[in-house]
Amino acid sequence: MPKIITLAHQKGGVGKSTLAFNLAHKFKAHVKTAVVDVDPQGTMIQISPMVEGYDVLTKPKNIKDLLKLDYDVIFVDTPPYLSNLLTDLIEYSSLIIVPTKAGIADLMAIRSTIDMLKEGNAENKSLIVFNMVKPNTTITDEIKKMTSEYGIEICETMISDLVAFTRSFVNNGLEKSSNKNAQNQLDELTQEVLIKINN
C-alpha cells in the first residue's frame, strides 16, 4: 500500500506543485513514485510530458482508490481552495505538507487549512514548510513564531526563493542545476519528510 503525501494550502501561489515535482524527483531514485494532480489548473498534468522517472496521474474517481495503486509513494498536488476532496485526502494520507510563504496574508490564509487538519485529527501527520523564502528578512522569523502557535510541526528546512526551483520544471529536476544551495535545501527537506512518514 503506498504512502500518500498530500500538499495542501487553500492559498494559491505558495509552491505546492513545485514542491510536489521536486520531492517526487528525490524519491524516484529509491522507490516507485507517482504524483496525482487533483488541481483543476493541472500544472503537473501539463508538464507531465517532460517528467522522467515517475508517473503523473489524474484524479481517481474515489480518493481511497489511491491506496490500491502499485506505487511506494504518491504525492498529491491539491487545488488552492478547501473542499471535501481534501477531507478525504487527510484521512488517507501518511503526511500532509502545508507549504506557505512568510507573509501576513499567508499566515491568515493558513488558518482554514489548519482548522481542517485539526478537524481530521491530522495534527501529528502534518508539516508546515516555509517555501519561497526571501533572503535577509526579519519577517520570516516573526511569521514562523506566529505560525508555531497553531500547534502544527514546522519543518526545520526552509526553501528559499531561488530561480533554480522555478527552472527545475524545464531542467527535469535540480540534478542539473549548479545551485548547490537549492540542492541542499531539497535534500534536507526530503530527509525531514522521510523521518516524518516513517515515524
Coordinates of N, CA, C and O in Angstrom, one line a residue:
M1 N 0.9 -1.2 0.0 CA 0.0 0.0 0.0 C 0.9 1.2 0.0 O 1.8 1.3 0.8
P2 N 0.7 2.2 -0.9 CA 1.5 3.4 -1.0 C 1.3 4.3 0.2 O 0.3 4.4 0.8
K3 N 2.4 5.1 0.5 CA 2.2 6.2 1.4 C 1.8 7.4 0.6 O 2.4 7.7 -0.4
I4 N 0.7 8.0 1.0 CA 0.2 9.2 0.4 C 0.7 10.5 1.1 O 0.6 10.6 2.3
I5 N 1.3 11.3 0.3 CA 1.8 12.6 0.8 C 1.1 13.7 0.1 O 1.3 13.9 -1.1
T6 N 0.2 14.4 0.8 CA -0.6 15.4 0.2 C 0.0 16.8 0.5 O 0.4 17.1 1.6
L7 N 0.0 17.6 -0.5 CA 0.5 19.0 -0.4 C -0.8 19.9 -0.5 O -1.5 19.9 -1.5
A8 N -1.1 20.6 0.6 CA -2.3 21.3 0.7 C -2.1 22.7 1.3 O -1.4 22.9 2.3
H9 N -2.8 23.7 0.8 CA -3.0 25.0 1.3 C -4.0 25.7 0.5 O -4.0 25.6 -0.7
Q10 N -5.0 26.4 1.2 CA -6.1 26.9 0.5 C -5.7 28.1 -0.4 O -6.4 28.6 -1.3
K11 N -4.4 28.6 -0.2 CA -4.0 29.8 -0.9 C -3.2 29.4 -2.1 O -2.3 28.5 -2.0
G12 N -3.4 30.0 -3.2 CA -2.6 29.7 -4.4 C -1.3 30.4 -4.4 O -1.0 31.3 -3.6
G13 N -0.3 29.9 -5.2 CA 0.9 30.6 -5.3 C 1.9 30.4 -4.2 O 2.9 31.1 -4.0
V14 N 1.7 29.3 -3.4 CA 2.6 29.0 -2.3 C 3.7 27.9 -2.7 O 4.5 27.5 -1.9
G15 N 3.6 27.4 -3.9 CA 4.6 26.5 -4.4 C 4.3 25.0 -4.2 O 5.2 24.2 -4.2
K16 N 3.0 24.7 -4.1 CA 2.6 23.3 -3.9 C 3.1 22.4 -5.1 O 3.7 21.3 -4.8
S17 N 2.8 22.8 -6.3 CA 3.2 22.0 -7.5 C 4.7 21.9 -7.6 O 5.2 20.8 -7.9
T18 N 5.5 22.9 -7.3 CA 6.9 22.9 -7.4 C 7.5 22.0 -6.4 O 8.4 21.2 -6.7
L19 N 7.0 22.0 -5.2 CA 7.5 21.1 -4.1 C 7.1 19.6 -4.5 O 8.0 18.7 -4.3
A20 N 5.9 19.4 -4.9 CA 5.5 18.0 -5.3 C 6.4 17.5 -6.4 O 6.9 16.4 -6.3
F21 N 6.7 18.3 -7.4 CA 7.5 18.0 -8.5 C 8.9 17.6 -8.0 O 9.5 16.5 -8.4
N22 N 9.5 18.5 -7.2 CA 10.9 18.2 -6.8 C 11.1 17.1 -5.8 O 12.0 16.4 -5.8
L23 N 10.1 17.0 -4.9 CA 10.2 15.9 -3.9 C 10.0 14.6 -4.6 O 10.7 13.6 -4.3
A24 N 9.1 14.5 -5.6 CA 9.0 13.3 -6.4 C 10.3 12.9 -7.1 O 10.6 11.7 -7.2
H25 N 11.0 13.9 -7.5 CA 12.3 13.7 -8.2 C 13.3 13.1 -7.2 O 14.1 12.2 -7.6
K26 N 13.2 13.5 -5.9 CA 14.1 12.9 -4.9 C 13.8 11.5 -4.6 O 14.6 10.6 -4.4
F27 N 12.5 11.2 -4.5 CA 12.0 9.9 -4.1 C 12.2 8.8 -5.3 O 12.4 7.7 -5.0
K28 N 12.1 9.3 -6.5 CA 12.0 8.3 -7.6 C 13.3 7.5 -7.8 O 13.2 6.4 -8.3
A29 N 14.4 8.0 -7.2 CA 15.6 7.2 -7.3 C 15.6 6.0 -6.4 O 16.5 5.1 -6.6
H30 N 14.7 6.0 -5.4 CA 14.8 4.9 -4.4 C 13.5 4.1 -4.4 O 13.5 2.9 -4.0
V31 N 12.4 4.7 -4.7 CA 11.1 4.0 -4.6 C 10.2 4.3 -5.8 O 10.4 5.3 -6.5
K32 N 9.3 3.5 -6.1 CA 8.3 3.7 -7.2 C 7.4 4.8 -6.8 O 6.6 4.7 -5.8
T33 N 7.4 5.9 -7.6 CA 6.8 7.2 -7.2 C 5.8 7.7 -8.3 O 6.0 7.5 -9.5
A34 N 4.8 8.3 -7.8 CA 3.8 9.0 -8.7 C 3.4 10.3 -8.1 O 3.5 10.5 -6.9
V35 N 2.9 11.2 -8.9 CA 2.3 12.4 -8.5 C 0.9 12.4 -9.1 O 0.7 12.2 -10.2
V36 N -0.1 12.7 -8.2 CA -1.5 12.7 -8.6 C -1.9 14.2 -8.6 O -1.8 14.9 -7.6
D37 N -2.4 14.7 -9.7 CA -2.8 16.1 -9.9 C -4.3 16.2 -9.7 O -5.0 15.8 -10.6
V38 N -4.7 16.7 -8.6 CA -6.2 16.9 -8.4 C -6.6 18.4 -8.5 O -7.7 18.8 -8.2
D39 N -5.6 19.2 -8.9 CA -5.9 20.6 -9.1 C -6.4 20.9 -10.5 O -5.8 20.5 -11.4
P40 N -7.6 21.5 -10.6 CA -8.2 21.8 -11.9 C -7.2 22.6 -12.8 O -7.3 22.5 -14.0
Q41 N -6.3 23.4 -12.2 CA -5.3 24.1 -13.0 C -4.4 23.1 -13.8 O -3.8 23.4 -14.8
G42 N -4.2 21.9 -13.2 CA -3.5 20.9 -13.9 C -2.0 21.1 -14.2 O -1.5 20.7 -15.2
T43 N -1.3 21.8 -13.3 CA 0.1 22.1 -13.5 C 0.9 20.9 -13.8 O 1.7 20.8 -14.8
M44 N 0.7 19.9 -12.9 CA 1.5 18.7 -13.1 C 1.2 17.9 -14.4 O 2.0 17.3 -15.0
I45 N -0.1 17.9 -14.7 CA -0.6 17.2 -15.9 C 0.0 17.9 -17.1 O 0.5 17.2 -18.1
Q46 N 0.1 19.2 -17.1 CA 0.6 19.9 -18.3 C 2.1 19.7 -18.5 O 2.5 19.6 -19.6
I47 N 2.8 19.5 -17.4 CA 4.3 19.3 -17.6 C 4.6 17.8 -17.6 O 5.8 17.5 -17.8
S48 N 3.7 17.0 -17.5 CA 3.9 15.5 -17.5 C 4.8 15.0 -18.6 O 5.6 14.1 -18.5
P49 N 4.6 15.6 -19.9 CA 5.5 15.1 -21.0 C 7.0 15.3 -20.7 O 7.8 14.6 -21.3
M50 N 7.3 16.2 -19.8 CA 8.7 16.5 -19.5 C 9.2 15.7 -18.3 O 10.4 15.7 -18.1
V51 N 8.3 15.0 -17.6 CA 8.7 14.3 -16.4 C 9.3 12.9 -16.8 O 8.8 12.2 -17.6
E52 N 10.4 12.6 -16.1 CA 11.1 11.3 -16.3 C 11.3 10.6 -15.0 O 11.7 11.3 -14.0
G53 N 11.0 9.3 -14.9 CA 11.3 8.6 -13.7 C 10.2 8.4 -12.7 O 10.3 7.6 -11.8
Y54 N 9.1 9.1 -12.9 CA 7.9 8.8 -12.1 C 6.7 9.2 -12.9 O 6.8 9.8 -14.0
D55 N 5.5 8.7 -12.5 CA 4.3 8.9 -13.3 C 3.5 10.1 -12.7 O 3.5 10.4 -11.5
V56 N 2.8 10.7 -13.6 CA 1.9 11.8 -13.3 C 0.5 11.3 -13.6 O 0.2 10.9 -14.8
L57 N -0.4 11.3 -12.6 CA -1.7 10.7 -12.8 C -2.8 11.7 -12.6 O -2.6 12.7 -11.8
T58 N -4.0 11.5 -13.2 CA -5.1 12.3 -12.9 C -5.9 11.8 -11.7 O -5.7 10.7 -11.2
K59 N -6.8 12.6 -11.2 CA -7.5 12.3 -10.0 C -8.4 11.1 -10.2 O -9.1 11.0 -11.2
P60 N -8.3 10.1 -9.3 CA -9.2 8.9 -9.4 C -10.6 9.3 -9.1 O -10.9 10.3 -8.4
K61 N -11.6 8.5 -9.4 CA -13.0 8.7 -9.1 C -13.2 8.8 -7.6 O -13.9 9.5 -7.0
N62 N -12.5 7.9 -6.9 CA -12.6 7.8 -5.4 C -11.2 7.9 -4.9 O -10.3 7.1 -5.3
I63 N -10.9 8.8 -4.0 CA -9.6 9.1 -3.4 C -9.1 7.8 -2.7 O -7.9 7.5 -2.8
K64 N -9.9 7.0 -2.1 CA -9.5 5.8 -1.5 C -8.8 4.8 -2.5 O -8.0 4.0 -2.1
D65 N -9.1 5.0 -3.8 CA -8.5 4.1 -4.8 C -7.0 4.4 -4.9 O -6.3 3.5 -5.4
L66 N -6.5 5.5 -4.4 CA -5.1 5.7 -4.4 C -4.3 4.7 -3.7 O -3.2 4.3 -4.0
L67 N -5.0 4.1 -2.6 CA -4.3 3.1 -1.8 C -4.2 1.8 -2.5 O -3.4 0.9 -2.1
K68 N -4.9 1.6 -3.6 CA -4.8 0.4 -4.4 C -3.7 0.4 -5.5 O -3.5 -0.6 -6.2
L69 N -3.2 1.6 -5.7 CA -2.2 1.8 -6.8 C -0.9 1.2 -6.5 O -0.4 1.1 -5.3
D70 N -0.2 0.7 -7.5 CA 1.1 0.0 -7.3 C 2.3 1.0 -7.3 O 3.1 1.0 -8.2
Y71 N 2.3 1.8 -6.2 CA 3.4 2.7 -6.0 C 3.8 2.6 -4.5 O 3.0 2.2 -3.7
D72 N 5.0 3.0 -4.3 CA 5.5 3.1 -2.9 C 5.1 4.4 -2.2 O 4.7 4.5 -1.1
V73 N 5.2 5.5 -3.0 CA 4.9 6.9 -2.5 C 4.1 7.6 -3.6 O 4.5 7.5 -4.8
I74 N 3.0 8.3 -3.2 CA 2.2 9.1 -4.1 C 2.1 10.5 -3.5 O 1.6 10.6 -2.4
F75 N 2.6 11.5 -4.3 CA 2.4 12.9 -3.9 C 1.1 13.4 -4.5 O 0.8 13.0 -5.7
V76 N 0.3 14.1 -3.8 CA -0.9 14.6 -4.3 C -0.9 16.2 -4.3 O -0.7 16.8 -3.2
D77 N -1.0 16.7 -5.5 CA -1.0 18.2 -5.6 C -2.4 18.7 -5.6 O -3.2 18.3 -6.5
T78 N -2.8 19.5 -4.7 CA -4.2 19.9 -4.5 C -4.5 21.3 -5.0 O -3.6 22.1 -5.2
P79 N -5.8 21.6 -5.1 CA -6.2 23.0 -5.6 C -6.0 24.0 -4.5 O -6.0 23.7 -3.3
P80 N -6.0 25.3 -4.9 CA -5.9 26.4 -3.9 C -7.2 26.8 -3.3 O -7.6 28.0 -3.3
Y81 N -7.9 25.8 -2.8 CA -9.1 26.0 -2.0 C -9.5 24.8 -1.2 O -8.9 23.7 -1.5
L82 N -10.3 24.9 -0.2 CA -10.7 23.8 0.6 C -11.9 23.1 0.0 O -12.8 23.7 -0.6
S83 N -11.9 21.8 0.1 CA -13.0 21.0 -0.4 C -13.2 19.7 0.3 O -12.3 19.3 1.1
N84 N -14.3 19.0 0.0 CA -14.5 17.6 0.6 C -13.4 16.7 0.1 O -13.0 15.7 0.8
L85 N -12.8 17.0 -1.0 CA -11.7 16.2 -1.5 C -10.5 16.2 -0.6 O -9.9 15.1 -0.3
L86 N -10.3 17.3 0.0 CA -9.2 17.5 0.9 C -9.5 16.7 2.2 O -8.6 16.1 2.8
T87 N -10.7 16.7 2.6 CA -11.1 15.9 3.8 C -10.8 14.5 3.6 O -10.2 13.8 4.5
D88 N -11.1 13.9 2.5 CA -10.8 12.5 2.2 C -9.3 12.3 2.1 O -8.8 11.3 2.6
L89 N -8.6 13.2 1.5 CA -7.1 13.1 1.4 C -6.4 13.1 2.8 O -5.5 12.3 3.0
I90 N -6.9 13.9 3.7 CA -6.4 14.0 5.0 C -6.6 12.6 5.7 O -5.6 12.2 6.4
E91 N -7.7 12.0 5.5 CA -7.9 10.7 6.1 C -7.0 9.6 5.6 O -6.4 8.8 6.4
Y92 N -6.7 9.6 4.3 CA -5.8 8.6 3.8 C -4.4 8.9 3.6 O -3.6 8.0 3.3
S93 N -4.0 10.1 4.0 CA -2.6 10.5 3.8 C -1.7 10.0 5.0 O -2.2 10.0 6.1
S94 N -0.5 9.7 4.7 CA 0.5 9.4 5.7 C 1.1 10.7 6.2 O 1.6 10.8 7.3
L95 N 1.1 11.7 5.3 CA 1.7 13.0 5.7 C 1.0 14.1 4.8 O 0.7 13.9 3.7
I96 N 0.7 15.2 5.5 CA 0.1 16.4 4.8 C 1.2 17.5 5.0 O 1.5 17.9 6.1
I97 N 1.7 17.9 3.8 CA 2.7 19.1 3.8 C 1.9 20.3 3.5 O 1.1 20.4 2.5
V98 N 2.1 21.3 4.3 CA 1.4 22.6 4.1 C 2.5 23.7 3.8 O 3.1 24.2 4.7
P99 N 2.7 23.9 2.5 CA 3.7 24.9 2.1 C 3.1 26.3 2.3 O 1.9 26.5 2.1
T100 N 3.9 27.2 2.8 CA 3.4 28.6 3.0 C 4.6 29.6 2.8 O 5.7 29.2 3.1
K101 N 4.2 30.7 2.3 CA 5.2 31.8 2.3 C 5.2 32.5 3.7 O 4.3 32.3 4.5
A102 N 6.2 33.3 3.9 CA 6.4 34.0 5.2 C 5.8 35.4 5.0 O 6.5 36.4 5.0
G103 N 4.5 35.5 4.9 CA 3.8 36.8 4.8 C 2.5 36.8 5.7 O 2.0 35.7 6.0
I104 N 2.1 38.0 6.0 CA 0.9 38.1 6.8 C -0.3 37.5 6.1 O -1.1 36.8 6.8
A105 N -0.5 37.8 4.8 CA -1.7 37.2 4.1 C -1.6 35.7 4.1 O -2.7 35.0 4.3
D106 N -0.4 35.1 4.0 CA -0.3 33.6 4.1 C -0.6 33.1 5.5 O -1.2 32.0 5.6
L107 N -0.2 33.8 6.5 CA -0.5 33.5 7.9 C -2.0 33.4 8.1 O -2.5 32.5 8.8
M108 N -2.7 34.4 7.6 CA -4.1 34.5 7.7 C -4.8 33.3 6.9 O -5.7 32.6 7.4
A109 N -4.3 33.1 5.7 CA -4.9 32.1 4.9 C -4.7 30.7 5.4 O -5.6 29.8 5.1
I110 N -3.6 30.4 6.1 CA -3.3 29.1 6.5 C -4.3 28.6 7.6 O -4.4 27.4 7.8
R111 N -5.0 29.5 8.3 CA -5.8 29.1 9.4 C -6.9 28.1 9.0 O -7.1 27.1 9.7
S112 N -7.5 28.3 7.9 CA -8.6 27.4 7.4 C -8.1 26.0 7.1 O -8.7 25.0 7.5
T113 N -6.9 26.0 6.6 CA -6.3 24.7 6.3 C -5.9 24.0 7.6 O -6.2 22.8 7.7
I114 N -5.4 24.7 8.5 CA -5.0 24.2 9.9 C -6.3 23.7 10.6 O -6.3 22.6 11.1
D115 N -7.4 24.4 10.5 CA -8.6 24.0 11.1 C -9.1 22.7 10.5 O -9.6 21.8 11.2
M116 N -9.0 22.5 9.2 CA -9.4 21.3 8.6 C -8.5 20.1 9.0 O -9.0 19.0 9.2
L117 N -7.2 20.4 9.2 CA -6.3 19.3 9.6 C -6.7 18.9 11.1 O -6.7 17.7 11.4
K118 N -7.1 19.9 11.9 CA -7.4 19.5 13.3 C -8.8 18.8 13.3 O -8.9 17.9 14.1
E119 N -9.7 19.2 12.5 CA -11.0 18.5 12.4 C -10.8 17.1 12.0 O -11.5 16.2 12.4
G120 N -9.8 16.8 11.2 CA -9.5 15.4 10.8 C -8.5 14.7 11.7 O -8.0 13.6 11.3
N121 N -8.2 15.3 12.8 CA -7.3 14.8 13.8 C -5.9 14.4 13.1 O -5.3 13.4 13.4
A122 N -5.5 15.3 12.3 CA -4.3 15.1 11.5 C -3.1 15.9 11.9 O -2.1 16.0 11.2
E123 N -3.1 16.5 13.1 CA -2.0 17.4 13.5 C -0.7 16.6 13.5 O 0.3 17.2 13.1
N124 N -0.7 15.4 14.0 CA 0.5 14.6 14.2 C 1.1 14.2 12.9 O 2.3 13.7 12.8
K125 N 0.3 14.2 11.8 CA 0.9 13.8 10.5 C 0.9 14.9 9.5 O 0.8 14.8 8.3
S126 N 1.1 16.1 10.1 CA 1.1 17.4 9.2 C 2.5 18.1 9.5 O 3.1 18.0 10.5
L127 N 2.9 18.8 8.4 CA 4.2 19.5 8.5 C 4.1 20.8 7.7 O 3.7 20.8 6.5
I128 N 4.3 21.9 8.3 CA 4.3 23.2 7.7 C 5.7 23.5 7.1 O 6.7 23.3 7.8
V129 N 5.8 23.8 5.8 CA 7.1 24.1 5.2 C 7.1 25.5 4.7 O 6.2 25.9 3.9
F130 N 8.0 26.3 5.2 CA 8.2 27.7 4.7 C 8.9 27.6 3.3 O 10.0 27.1 3.2
N131 N 8.2 28.1 2.3 CA 8.6 28.0 1.0 C 8.7 29.3 0.3 O 8.1 30.3 0.7
M132 N 9.6 29.4 -0.7 CA 9.8 30.7 -1.4 C 10.2 31.8 -0.5 O 9.7 32.9 -0.6
V133 N 11.1 31.5 0.5 CA 11.5 32.4 1.5 C 12.5 33.4 0.9 O 13.5 33.1 0.3
K134 N 12.2 34.7 1.2 CA 13.1 35.8 0.7 C 14.3 35.9 1.6 O 14.2 35.7 2.9
P135 N 15.5 36.2 1.1 CA 16.7 36.2 1.9 C 16.7 37.5 2.7 O 16.2 38.5 2.3
N136 N 17.5 37.4 3.8 CA 17.8 38.6 4.7 C 16.6 39.4 5.1 O 16.6 40.6 5.0
T137 N 15.5 38.7 5.5 CA 14.3 39.4 6.0 C 14.0 39.0 7.4 O 14.1 37.8 7.7
T138 N 13.6 39.9 8.3 CA 13.3 39.5 9.7 C 11.9 39.0 9.8 O 11.6 38.3 10.8
I139 N 11.1 39.3 8.8 CA 9.7 38.9 8.9 C 9.5 37.3 8.9 O 8.6 36.8 9.5
T140 N 10.4 36.6 8.3 CA 10.3 35.2 8.3 C 10.3 34.6 9.7 O 9.4 33.8 10.0
D141 N 11.2 35.0 10.6 CA 11.2 34.6 11.9 C 10.0 35.0 12.7 O 9.5 34.2 13.5
E142 N 9.5 36.2 12.4 CA 8.3 36.6 13.1 C 7.1 35.8 12.7 O 6.3 35.4 13.5
I143 N 7.0 35.5 11.4 CA 5.8 34.7 10.9 C 6.0 33.3 11.4 O 5.0 32.6 11.8
K144 N 7.2 32.8 11.4 CA 7.4 31.4 11.9 C 7.0 31.3 13.4 O 6.3 30.3 13.8
K145 N 7.3 32.3 14.2 CA 6.9 32.2 15.6 C 5.4 32.3 15.7 O 4.8 31.5 16.5
M146 N 4.7 33.1 14.9 CA 3.3 33.2 15.0 C 2.6 31.9 14.5 O 1.6 31.4 15.1
T147 N 3.2 31.3 13.5 CA 2.7 30.1 12.9 C 2.8 28.9 13.9 O 1.9 28.0 14.0
S148 N 3.8 28.9 14.7 CA 4.0 27.9 15.7 C 2.9 27.8 16.7 O 2.6 26.7 17.3
E149 N 2.1 28.9 16.9 CA 1.0 28.9 17.8 C -0.2 28.0 17.3 O -1.1 27.7 18.1
Y150 N -0.1 27.6 16.0 CA -1.2 26.8 15.5 C -1.1 25.3 16.0 O -2.0 24.5 15.8
G151 N 0.1 25.0 16.5 CA 0.2 23.6 17.1 C 0.5 22.6 16.0 O 0.4 21.4 16.3
I152 N 1.0 23.0 14.9 CA 1.4 22.0 13.8 C 2.9 22.1 13.7 O 3.5 23.2 13.7
E153 N 3.6 20.9 13.5 CA 5.0 20.9 13.4 C 5.5 21.8 12.2 O 4.9 21.7 11.1
I154 N 6.5 22.5 12.5 CA 7.1 23.4 11.4 C 8.5 22.7 11.0 O 9.3 22.4 11.8
C155 N 8.6 22.5 9.7 CA 9.8 21.9 9.1 C 11.0 22.8 9.5 O 11.0 24.0 9.3
E156 N 12.1 22.2 9.9 CA 13.4 22.9 10.1 C 13.9 23.5 8.8 O 14.4 24.6 8.8
T157 N 13.8 22.8 7.8 CA 14.3 23.3 6.5 C 13.3 24.3 5.9 O 12.1 24.0 5.8
M158 N 13.9 25.4 5.4 CA 13.1 26.4 4.7 C 13.6 26.4 3.3 O 14.8 26.4 3.0
I159 N 12.7 26.5 2.3 CA 13.0 26.5 0.9 C 13.1 28.0 0.4 O 12.1 28.7 0.5
S160 N 14.2 28.4 -0.1 CA 14.4 29.8 -0.5 C 13.8 30.1 -1.8 O 13.5 29.2 -2.6
D161 N 13.6 31.3 -2.1 CA 13.0 31.8 -3.3 C 14.1 31.9 -4.4 O 14.7 33.0 -4.6
L162 N 14.5 30.7 -4.9 CA 15.6 30.6 -5.8 C 15.1 30.3 -7.2 O 14.2 29.5 -7.4
V163 N 15.7 30.9 -8.2 CA 15.4 30.6 -9.6 C 15.5 29.1 -10.0 O 14.8 28.6 -10.8
A164 N 16.5 28.5 -9.3 CA 16.7 27.0 -9.6 C 15.4 26.2 -9.4 O 15.2 25.3 -10.1
F165 N 14.6 26.6 -8.4 CA 13.4 25.8 -8.2 C 12.4 26.0 -9.3 O 11.7 25.1 -9.8
T166 N 12.3 27.3 -9.8 CA 11.4 27.6 -10.9 C 11.9 26.9 -12.2 O 11.1 26.3 -12.9
R167 N 13.2 26.9 -12.4 CA 13.8 26.3 -13.6 C 13.7 24.7 -13.5 O 13.9 24.1 -14.5
S168 N 13.5 24.2 -12.3 CA 13.6 22.7 -12.2 C 12.5 22.0 -13.1 O 12.8 20.9 -13.6
F169 N 11.4 22.7 -13.4 CA 10.4 22.1 -14.3 C 11.1 21.9 -15.7 O 10.9 20.8 -16.3
V170 N 11.8 22.9 -16.2 CA 12.4 22.8 -17.5 C 13.6 21.9 -17.5 O 13.8 21.1 -18.5
N171 N 14.3 21.8 -16.4 CA 15.5 21.0 -16.3 C 15.3 19.6 -15.8 O 16.2 18.8 -15.6
N172 N 14.0 19.3 -15.7 CA 13.6 17.9 -15.2 C 14.2 17.6 -13.8 O 14.9 16.6 -13.6
G173 N 14.1 18.6 -12.9 CA 14.6 18.4 -11.5 C 15.8 19.3 -11.3 O 16.2 20.1 -12.1
L174 N 16.4 19.2 -10.1 CA 17.5 20.0 -9.7 C 18.9 19.4 -10.0 O 19.9 20.0 -9.7
E175 N 18.9 18.1 -10.4 CA 20.1 17.4 -10.6 C 21.1 18.1 -11.5 O 22.3 18.1 -11.2
K176 N 20.6 18.8 -12.5 CA 21.5 19.5 -13.5 C 21.8 20.9 -13.0 O 22.5 21.6 -13.7
S177 N 21.2 21.4 -12.0 CA 21.4 22.8 -11.5 C 22.7 23.0 -10.9 O 23.2 22.1 -10.2
S178 N 23.3 24.1 -11.1 CA 24.6 24.4 -10.5 C 24.4 25.1 -9.1 O 25.3 25.4 -8.4
N179 N 23.1 25.3 -8.7 CA 22.8 25.9 -7.5 C 22.8 24.9 -6.3 O 21.8 24.2 -6.1
K180 N 24.0 24.8 -5.6 CA 24.1 23.8 -4.6 C 23.2 24.1 -3.4 O 22.8 23.2 -2.7
N181 N 22.9 25.4 -3.2 CA 22.1 25.7 -2.1 C 20.7 25.1 -2.3 O 20.1 24.6 -1.3
A182 N 20.1 25.2 -3.5 CA 18.8 24.7 -3.8 C 18.8 23.2 -3.6 O 17.9 22.6 -3.0
Q183 N 19.9 22.5 -4.1 CA 20.0 21.1 -4.0 C 20.1 20.6 -2.5 O 19.4 19.7 -2.1
N184 N 20.9 21.4 -1.7 CA 21.0 21.0 -0.3 C 19.7 21.2 0.4 O 19.3 20.4 1.3
Q185 N 19.0 22.3 0.1 CA 17.7 22.5 0.8 C 16.7 21.4 0.5 O 16.0 20.9 1.4
L186 N 16.7 21.0 -0.8 CA 15.8 19.9 -1.2 C 16.2 18.6 -0.5 O 15.3 17.8 0.0
D187 N 17.5 18.3 -0.4 CA 18.0 17.1 0.3 C 17.5 17.1 1.7 O 17.0 16.1 2.3
E188 N 17.7 18.3 2.4 CA 17.3 18.3 3.8 C 15.8 18.2 4.0 O 15.4 17.5 5.0
L189 N 15.0 18.8 3.1 CA 13.6 18.7 3.2 C 13.2 17.2 3.0 O 12.3 16.7 3.8
T190 N 13.8 16.6 2.1 CA 13.5 15.1 1.8 C 13.8 14.3 3.0 O 13.0 13.4 3.4
Q191 N 14.9 14.5 3.7 CA 15.2 13.8 4.9 C 14.1 14.0 6.0 O 13.7 13.1 6.7
E192 N 13.7 15.2 6.2 CA 12.6 15.5 7.2 C 11.3 14.8 6.8 O 10.6 14.3 7.7
V193 N 11.0 14.8 5.5 CA 9.8 14.1 5.1 C 9.9 12.6 5.4 O 8.9 12.0 5.9
L194 N 11.0 12.0 5.0 CA 11.2 10.6 5.3 C 11.1 10.3 6.8 O 10.5 9.3 7.1
I195 N 11.7 11.1 7.6 CA 11.6 10.8 9.1 C 10.1 10.9 9.5 O 9.7 10.0 10.3
K196 N 9.4 11.9 9.0 CA 8.0 12.1 9.4 C 7.1 10.9 9.0 O 6.3 10.4 9.7
I197 N 7.3 10.4 7.7 CA 6.4 9.3 7.2 C 6.8 8.0 7.8 O 6.0 7.0 7.7
N198 N 8.0 7.9 8.3 CA 8.4 6.6 8.9 C 8.3 6.5 10.4 O 8.6 5.5 11.0
N199 N 7.8 7.6 11.0 CA 7.6 7.5 12.5 C 6.3 6.9 12.8 O 5.4 6.9 12.1

